[in-house]
CSV table of C-alpha atoms in Angstrom, one decimal:
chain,number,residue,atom,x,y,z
A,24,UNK,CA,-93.4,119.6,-197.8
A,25,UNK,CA,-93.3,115.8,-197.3
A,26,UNK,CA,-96.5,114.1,-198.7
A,27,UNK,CA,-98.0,112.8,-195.3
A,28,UNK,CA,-99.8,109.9,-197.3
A,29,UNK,CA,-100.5,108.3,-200.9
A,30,UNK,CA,-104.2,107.7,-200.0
A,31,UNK,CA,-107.2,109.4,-201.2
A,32,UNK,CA,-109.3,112.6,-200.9
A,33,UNK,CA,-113.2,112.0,-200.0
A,34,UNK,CA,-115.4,115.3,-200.6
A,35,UNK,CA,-118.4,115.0,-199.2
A,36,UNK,CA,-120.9,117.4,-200.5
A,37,UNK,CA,-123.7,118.2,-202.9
A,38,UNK,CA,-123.6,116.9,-206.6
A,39,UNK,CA,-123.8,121.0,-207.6
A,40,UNK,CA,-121.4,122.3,-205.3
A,41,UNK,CA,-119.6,125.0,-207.4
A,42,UNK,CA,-117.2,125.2,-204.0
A,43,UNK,CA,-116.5,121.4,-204.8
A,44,UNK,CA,-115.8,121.7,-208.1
A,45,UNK,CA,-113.1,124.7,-207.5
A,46,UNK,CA,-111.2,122.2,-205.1
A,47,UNK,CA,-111.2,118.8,-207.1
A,48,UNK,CA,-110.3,121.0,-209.3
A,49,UNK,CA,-107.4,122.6,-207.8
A,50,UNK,CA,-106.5,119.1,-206.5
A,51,UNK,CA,-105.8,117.9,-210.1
A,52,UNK,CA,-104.0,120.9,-210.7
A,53,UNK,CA,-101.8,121.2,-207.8
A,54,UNK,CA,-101.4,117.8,-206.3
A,55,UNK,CA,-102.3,115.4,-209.8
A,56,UNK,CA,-105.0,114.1,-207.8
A,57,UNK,CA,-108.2,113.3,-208.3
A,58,UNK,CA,-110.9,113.2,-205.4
A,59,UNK,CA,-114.0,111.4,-204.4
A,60,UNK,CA,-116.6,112.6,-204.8
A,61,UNK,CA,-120.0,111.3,-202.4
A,62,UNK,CA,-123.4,113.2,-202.2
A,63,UNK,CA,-125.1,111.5,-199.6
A,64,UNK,CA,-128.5,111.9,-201.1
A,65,UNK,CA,-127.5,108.8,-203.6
A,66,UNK,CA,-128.3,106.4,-200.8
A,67,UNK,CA,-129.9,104.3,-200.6
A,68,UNK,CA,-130.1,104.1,-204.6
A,69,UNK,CA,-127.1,103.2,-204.8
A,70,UNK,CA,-126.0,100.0,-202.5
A,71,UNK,CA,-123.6,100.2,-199.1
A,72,UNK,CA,-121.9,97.3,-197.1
A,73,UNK,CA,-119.4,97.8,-194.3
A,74,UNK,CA,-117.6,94.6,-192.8
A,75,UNK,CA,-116.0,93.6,-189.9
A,76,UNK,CA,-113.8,90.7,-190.0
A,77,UNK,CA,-110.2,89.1,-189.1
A,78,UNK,CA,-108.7,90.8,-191.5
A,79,UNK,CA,-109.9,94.4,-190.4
A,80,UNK,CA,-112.6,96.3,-191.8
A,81,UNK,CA,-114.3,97.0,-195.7
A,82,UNK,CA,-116.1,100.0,-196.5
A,83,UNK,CA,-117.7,100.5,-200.0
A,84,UNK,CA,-120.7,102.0,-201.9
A,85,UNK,CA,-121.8,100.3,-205.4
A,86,UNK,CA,-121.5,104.4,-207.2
A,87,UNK,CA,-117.9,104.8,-205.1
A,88,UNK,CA,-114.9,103.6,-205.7
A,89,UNK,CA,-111.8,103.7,-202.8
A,90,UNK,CA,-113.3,104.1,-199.5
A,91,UNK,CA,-110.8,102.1,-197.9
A,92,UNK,CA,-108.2,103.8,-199.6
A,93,UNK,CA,-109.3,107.3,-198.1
A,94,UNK,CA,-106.8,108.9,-196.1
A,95,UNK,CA,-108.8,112.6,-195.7
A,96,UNK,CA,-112.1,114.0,-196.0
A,97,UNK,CA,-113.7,117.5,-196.8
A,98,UNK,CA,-116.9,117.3,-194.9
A,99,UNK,CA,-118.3,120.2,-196.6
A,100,UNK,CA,-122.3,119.8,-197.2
A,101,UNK,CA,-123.1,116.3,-195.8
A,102,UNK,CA,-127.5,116.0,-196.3
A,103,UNK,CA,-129.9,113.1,-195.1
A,104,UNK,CA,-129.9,110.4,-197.5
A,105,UNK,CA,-132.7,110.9,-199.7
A,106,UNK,CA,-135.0,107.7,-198.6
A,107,UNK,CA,-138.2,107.0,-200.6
A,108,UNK,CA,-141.5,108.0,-198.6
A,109,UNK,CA,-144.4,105.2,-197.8
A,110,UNK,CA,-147.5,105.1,-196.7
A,111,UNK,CA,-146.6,105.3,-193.4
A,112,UNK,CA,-144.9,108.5,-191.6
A,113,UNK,CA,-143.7,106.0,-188.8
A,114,UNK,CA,-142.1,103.5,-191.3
A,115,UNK,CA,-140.4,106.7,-193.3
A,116,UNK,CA,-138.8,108.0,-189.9
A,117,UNK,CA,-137.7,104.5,-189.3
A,118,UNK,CA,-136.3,104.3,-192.7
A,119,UNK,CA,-134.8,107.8,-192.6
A,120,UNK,CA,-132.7,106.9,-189.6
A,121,UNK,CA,-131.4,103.7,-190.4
A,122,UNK,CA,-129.8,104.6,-193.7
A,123,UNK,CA,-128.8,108.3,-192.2
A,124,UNK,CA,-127.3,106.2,-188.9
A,125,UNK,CA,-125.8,103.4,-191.3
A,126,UNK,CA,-124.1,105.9,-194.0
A,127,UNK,CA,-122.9,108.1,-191.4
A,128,UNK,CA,-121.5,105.2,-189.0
A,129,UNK,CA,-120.0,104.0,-192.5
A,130,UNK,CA,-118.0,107.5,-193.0
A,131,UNK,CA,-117.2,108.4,-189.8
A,132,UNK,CA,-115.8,105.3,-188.8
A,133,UNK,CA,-112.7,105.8,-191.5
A,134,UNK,CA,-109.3,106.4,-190.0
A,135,UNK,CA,-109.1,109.5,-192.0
A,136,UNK,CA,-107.9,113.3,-191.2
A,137,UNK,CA,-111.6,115.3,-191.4
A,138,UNK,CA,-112.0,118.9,-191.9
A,139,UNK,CA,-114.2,118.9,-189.8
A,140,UNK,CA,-114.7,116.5,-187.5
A,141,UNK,CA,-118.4,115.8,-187.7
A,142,UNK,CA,-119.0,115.9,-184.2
A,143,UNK,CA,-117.5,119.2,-183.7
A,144,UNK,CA,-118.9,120.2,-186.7
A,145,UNK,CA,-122.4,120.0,-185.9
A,146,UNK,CA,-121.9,121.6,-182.3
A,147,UNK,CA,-120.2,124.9,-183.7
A,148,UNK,CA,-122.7,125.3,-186.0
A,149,UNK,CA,-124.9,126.6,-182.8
A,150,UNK,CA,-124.3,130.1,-182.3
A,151,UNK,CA,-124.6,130.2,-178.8
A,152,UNK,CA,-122.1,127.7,-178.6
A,153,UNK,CA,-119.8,129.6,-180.9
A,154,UNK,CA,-121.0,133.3,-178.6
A,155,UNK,CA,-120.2,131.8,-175.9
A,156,UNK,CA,-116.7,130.2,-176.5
A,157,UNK,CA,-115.7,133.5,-178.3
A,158,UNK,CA,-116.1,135.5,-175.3
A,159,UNK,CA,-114.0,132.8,-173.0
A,160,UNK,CA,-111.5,133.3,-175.7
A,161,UNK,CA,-110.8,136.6,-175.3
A,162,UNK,CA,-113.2,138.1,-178.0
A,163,UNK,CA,-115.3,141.7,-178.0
A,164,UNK,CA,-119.0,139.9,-178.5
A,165,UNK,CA,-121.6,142.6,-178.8
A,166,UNK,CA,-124.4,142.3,-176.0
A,167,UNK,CA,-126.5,139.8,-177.3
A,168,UNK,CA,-129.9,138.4,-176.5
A,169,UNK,CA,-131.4,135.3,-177.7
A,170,UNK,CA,-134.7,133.8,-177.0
A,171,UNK,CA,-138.3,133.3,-178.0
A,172,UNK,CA,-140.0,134.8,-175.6
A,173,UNK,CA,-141.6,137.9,-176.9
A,174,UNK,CA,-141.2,140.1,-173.3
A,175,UNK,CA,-137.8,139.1,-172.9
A,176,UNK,CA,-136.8,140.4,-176.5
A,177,UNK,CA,-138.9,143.8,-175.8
A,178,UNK,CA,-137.4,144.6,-172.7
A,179,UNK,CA,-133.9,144.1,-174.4
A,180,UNK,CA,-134.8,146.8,-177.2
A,181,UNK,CA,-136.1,149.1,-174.6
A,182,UNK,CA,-132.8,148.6,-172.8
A,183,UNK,CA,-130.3,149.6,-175.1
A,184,UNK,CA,-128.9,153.1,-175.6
A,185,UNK,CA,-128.4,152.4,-179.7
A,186,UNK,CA,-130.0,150.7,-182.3
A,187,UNK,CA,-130.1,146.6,-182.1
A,188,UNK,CA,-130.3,144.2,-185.3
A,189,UNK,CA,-131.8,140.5,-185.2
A,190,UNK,CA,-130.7,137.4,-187.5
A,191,UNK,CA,-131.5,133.4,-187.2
A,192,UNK,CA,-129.9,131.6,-185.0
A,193,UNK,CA,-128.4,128.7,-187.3
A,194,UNK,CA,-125.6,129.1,-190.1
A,195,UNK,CA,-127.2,125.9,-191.6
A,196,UNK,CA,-128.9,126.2,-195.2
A,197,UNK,CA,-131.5,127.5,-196.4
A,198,UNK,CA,-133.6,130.7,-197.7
A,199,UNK,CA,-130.8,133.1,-197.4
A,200,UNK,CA,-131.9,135.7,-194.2
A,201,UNK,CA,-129.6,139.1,-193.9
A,202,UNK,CA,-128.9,140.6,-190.9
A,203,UNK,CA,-131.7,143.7,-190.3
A,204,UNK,CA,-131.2,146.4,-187.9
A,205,UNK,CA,-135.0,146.4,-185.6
A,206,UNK,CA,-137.8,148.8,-187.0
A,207,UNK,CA,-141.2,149.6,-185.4
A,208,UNK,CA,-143.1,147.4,-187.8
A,209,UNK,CA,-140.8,144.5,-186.2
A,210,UNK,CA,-141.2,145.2,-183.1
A,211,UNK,CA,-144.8,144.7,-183.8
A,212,UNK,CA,-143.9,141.6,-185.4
A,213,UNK,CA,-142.1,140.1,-182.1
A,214,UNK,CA,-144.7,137.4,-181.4
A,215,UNK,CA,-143.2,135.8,-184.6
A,216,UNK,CA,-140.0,134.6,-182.7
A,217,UNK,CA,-142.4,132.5,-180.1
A,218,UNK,CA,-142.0,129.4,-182.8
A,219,UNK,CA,-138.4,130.9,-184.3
A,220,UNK,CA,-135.6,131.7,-181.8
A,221,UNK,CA,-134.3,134.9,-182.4
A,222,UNK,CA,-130.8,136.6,-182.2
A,223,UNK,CA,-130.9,140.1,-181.1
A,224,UNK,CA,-127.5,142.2,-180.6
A,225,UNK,CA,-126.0,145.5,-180.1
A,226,UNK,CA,-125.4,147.0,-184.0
A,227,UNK,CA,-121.6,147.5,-184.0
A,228,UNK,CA,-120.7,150.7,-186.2
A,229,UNK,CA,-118.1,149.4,-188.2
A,230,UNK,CA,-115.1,150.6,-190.2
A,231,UNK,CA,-114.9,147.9,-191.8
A,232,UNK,CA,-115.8,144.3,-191.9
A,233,UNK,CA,-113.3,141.3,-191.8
A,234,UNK,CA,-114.0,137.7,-193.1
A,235,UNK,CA,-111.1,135.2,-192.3
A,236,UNK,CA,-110.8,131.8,-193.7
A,237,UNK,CA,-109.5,129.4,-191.1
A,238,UNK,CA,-107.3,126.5,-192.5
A,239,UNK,CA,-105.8,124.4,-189.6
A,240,UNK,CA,-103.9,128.0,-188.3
A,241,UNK,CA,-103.2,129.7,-191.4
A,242,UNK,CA,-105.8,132.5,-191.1
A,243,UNK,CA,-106.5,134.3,-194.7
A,244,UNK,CA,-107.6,137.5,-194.3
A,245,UNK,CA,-110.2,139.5,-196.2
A,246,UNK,CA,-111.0,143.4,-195.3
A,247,UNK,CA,-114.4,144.5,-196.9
A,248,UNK,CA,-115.3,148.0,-197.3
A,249,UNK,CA,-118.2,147.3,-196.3
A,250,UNK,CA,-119.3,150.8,-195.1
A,251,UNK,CA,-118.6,152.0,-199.0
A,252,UNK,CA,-121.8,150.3,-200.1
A,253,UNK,CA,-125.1,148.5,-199.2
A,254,UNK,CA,-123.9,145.9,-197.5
A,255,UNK,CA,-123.4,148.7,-194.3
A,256,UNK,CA,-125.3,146.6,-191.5
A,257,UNK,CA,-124.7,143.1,-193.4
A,258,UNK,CA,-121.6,142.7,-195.7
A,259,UNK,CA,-122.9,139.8,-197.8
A,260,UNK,CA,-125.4,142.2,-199.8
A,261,UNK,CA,-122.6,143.8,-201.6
A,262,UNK,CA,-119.8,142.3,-203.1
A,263,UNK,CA,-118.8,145.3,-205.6
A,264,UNK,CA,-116.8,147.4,-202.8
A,265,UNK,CA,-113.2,146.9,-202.1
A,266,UNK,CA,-112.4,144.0,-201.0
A,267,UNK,CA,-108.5,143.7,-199.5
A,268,UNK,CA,-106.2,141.0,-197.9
A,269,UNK,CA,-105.1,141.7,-194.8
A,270,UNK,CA,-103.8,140.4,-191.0
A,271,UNK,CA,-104.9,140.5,-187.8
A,272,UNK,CA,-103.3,142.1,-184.5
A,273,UNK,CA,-101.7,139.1,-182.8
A,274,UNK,CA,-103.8,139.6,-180.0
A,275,UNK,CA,-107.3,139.0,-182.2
A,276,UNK,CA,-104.9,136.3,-183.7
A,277,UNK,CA,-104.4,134.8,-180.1
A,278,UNK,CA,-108.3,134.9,-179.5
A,279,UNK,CA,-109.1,133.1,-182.6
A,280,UNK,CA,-106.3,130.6,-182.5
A,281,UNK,CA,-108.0,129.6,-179.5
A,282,UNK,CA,-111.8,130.0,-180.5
A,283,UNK,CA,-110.6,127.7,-183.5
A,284,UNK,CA,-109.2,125.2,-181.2
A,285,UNK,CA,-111.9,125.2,-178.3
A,286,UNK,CA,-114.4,124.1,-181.1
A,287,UNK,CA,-112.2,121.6,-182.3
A,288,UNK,CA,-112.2,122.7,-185.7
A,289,UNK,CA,-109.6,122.4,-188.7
A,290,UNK,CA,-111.4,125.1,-191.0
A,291,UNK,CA,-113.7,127.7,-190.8
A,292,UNK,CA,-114.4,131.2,-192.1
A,293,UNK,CA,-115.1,133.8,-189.6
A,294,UNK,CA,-116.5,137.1,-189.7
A,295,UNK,CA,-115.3,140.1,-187.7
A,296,UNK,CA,-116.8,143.7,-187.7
A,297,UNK,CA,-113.6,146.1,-187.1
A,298,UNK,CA,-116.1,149.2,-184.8
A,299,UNK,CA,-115.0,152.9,-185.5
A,300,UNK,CA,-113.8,152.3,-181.7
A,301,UNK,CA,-110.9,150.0,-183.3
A,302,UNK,CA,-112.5,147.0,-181.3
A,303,UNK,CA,-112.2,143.8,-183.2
A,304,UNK,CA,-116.1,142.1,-182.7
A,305,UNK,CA,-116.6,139.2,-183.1
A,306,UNK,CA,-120.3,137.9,-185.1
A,307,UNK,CA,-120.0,134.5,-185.9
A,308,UNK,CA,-118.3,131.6,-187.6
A,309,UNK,CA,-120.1,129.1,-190.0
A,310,UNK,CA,-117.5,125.8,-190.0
A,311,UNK,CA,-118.4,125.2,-193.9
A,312,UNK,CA,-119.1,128.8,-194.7
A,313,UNK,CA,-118.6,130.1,-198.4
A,314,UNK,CA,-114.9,131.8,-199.1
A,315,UNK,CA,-114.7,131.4,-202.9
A,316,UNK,CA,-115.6,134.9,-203.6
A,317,UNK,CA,-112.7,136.4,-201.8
A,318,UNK,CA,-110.0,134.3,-203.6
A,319,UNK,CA,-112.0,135.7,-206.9
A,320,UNK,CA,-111.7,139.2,-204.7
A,321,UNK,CA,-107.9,139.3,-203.8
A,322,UNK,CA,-106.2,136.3,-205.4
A,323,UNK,CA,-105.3,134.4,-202.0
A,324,UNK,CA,-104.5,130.8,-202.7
A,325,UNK,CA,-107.1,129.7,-200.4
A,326,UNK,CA,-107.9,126.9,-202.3
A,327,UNK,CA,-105.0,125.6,-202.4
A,328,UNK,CA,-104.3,126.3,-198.8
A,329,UNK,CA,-107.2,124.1,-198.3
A,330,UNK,CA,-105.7,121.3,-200.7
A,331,UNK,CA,-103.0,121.1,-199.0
A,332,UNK,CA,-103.8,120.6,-195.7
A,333,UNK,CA,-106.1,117.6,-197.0
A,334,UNK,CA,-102.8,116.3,-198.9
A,335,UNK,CA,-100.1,117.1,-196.9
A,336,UNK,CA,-102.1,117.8,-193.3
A,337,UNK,CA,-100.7,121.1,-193.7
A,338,UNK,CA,-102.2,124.5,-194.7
A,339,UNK,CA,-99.3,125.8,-195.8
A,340,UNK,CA,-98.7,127.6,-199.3
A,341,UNK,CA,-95.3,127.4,-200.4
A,342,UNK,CA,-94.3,131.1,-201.7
């Protein structure tokens, strides 16, 4: 492969990102190159000027060195900058936005190849966005309610012939939450979701449990045994069960090639429930989610994968 540029690789992410650390340091290794690195919590401590002039544009921050120079960016944990509070909520929320708007306007506004575009970022984080274009693409989605009204959700349980579980609705951070399969005591908890939108869907019996890590149409494929251990209705609570690499039917390929696309997004990891019915399901897909597990699992160069298509614009790992 043909370098597609000499310019820089921006990471934007938390100072304590172990998922950072793994690909600067994979860049060094592989590609002799060493990224930036931006938390965006450093402003505005640290100072930021963008110009507009004749002679084009300038970009810099006082702690960062190269902006202009920046040619792709990982735009894997962005956060609010980290504005000190006043004696005035008003003022703060006026604060708040102005450095969010101005260090955001700053990044965004680079000529750069971003995984993932912010914009389309933010909008596939929704999972009803994400339901909803998985089903137009082709996707088994498992009858799914969302909502916060407390009726709604009771006459769903009561409708369906098998058990139903319930999660969050975002994939942003925070507390983890696992996926729980509906009990009597939480059904006698339902006036809870009035404040907290709810997810409720059919439980999918699985065989198994996929989790695919989407780089720009290179799909690295992870079967969990999920079934083997605790992990049964939620594979993240058990990572000592077999853990495989695998591929996908060209038809789920199809459908995710074009889920992948309709969201606009450059990477991703996915996760599929395979039923005992041999349906592929689909559950969701988190467009920053966390894959460095399964190339401790099965030895897939995913990191590289990903280093690549930031260097060369292509996922591609040479064999």
């Amino acid at each position: 492969m043909a370098a597609r540029t000499t310019g820089s690789v921006l990471m934007v992410t938390e100072a304590d990102d172990l998922h950072g650390d793994a690909l600067a340091a994979t860049l060094r290794k592989v590609h002799a190159h060493s990224p930036i690195r931006l938390d965006m919590r450093d402003f505005p401590r640290e100072n930021g000027t963008f110009r507009l002039g004749r002679d084009g544009t300038a970009r810099s921050l006082s702690h960062v060195l190269g902006l202009d120079d920046v040619t792709a960016v990982w735009w894997r944990r962005p956060q609010p900058c980290r504005v000190p509070l006043g004696a005035s909520g008003e003022d703060d929320a006026y604060r708040q936005a102005e450095c969010d708007g101005f260090l955001q306007g700053l990044l965004w506004s680079m000529p750069a190849l971003w995984v993932n575009d912010p914009g389309a970022d933010r909008t596939a984080n929704r999972k009803i966005v994400q339901l909803e274009t998985a089903y137009r693409a082709g996707f088994a989605v498992p009858e799914t309610l969302i909502t916060n009204d407390v009726e709604e959700a009771r006459a769903f349980l009561e409708s369906r012939p098998g058990p139903v579980v319930y999660k969050r609705t975002g994939t942003g951070r925070g507390a983890f939450t696992e996926t729980r399969i509906v009990t009597a005591a939480d059904i006698a908890r339902l006036p809870t979701i009035r404040n907290s939108p709810t997810i409720f869907q059919d439980y999918i019996h699985a065989e198994c449990d996929l989790r695919i890590v989407w780089v720009d149409g290179i799909e690295w494929v992870v079967r969990i045994d999920s079934q083997a251990g605790v992990g049964r209705v939620d594979s993240r609570l058990d990572t000592s069960v077999a853990f495989t690499a695998d591929r996908l039917p060209a038809s789920v390929s199809k459908s995710l090639t074009t889920l992948m696309g309709t969201l606009g997004l450059a990477f991703g990891v996915l996760d599929l429930r395979v039923g005992r019915d041999g349906e592929f399901w689909f559950l969701e897909v988190n467009p920053q989610g966390q894959f460095a597990y399964l190339e401790i699992k099965t030895g897939l160069p995913i990191f590289e994968s990903l280093a690549n298509l930031l260097v060369f614009g292509d996922g591609t790992v040479p064999h």
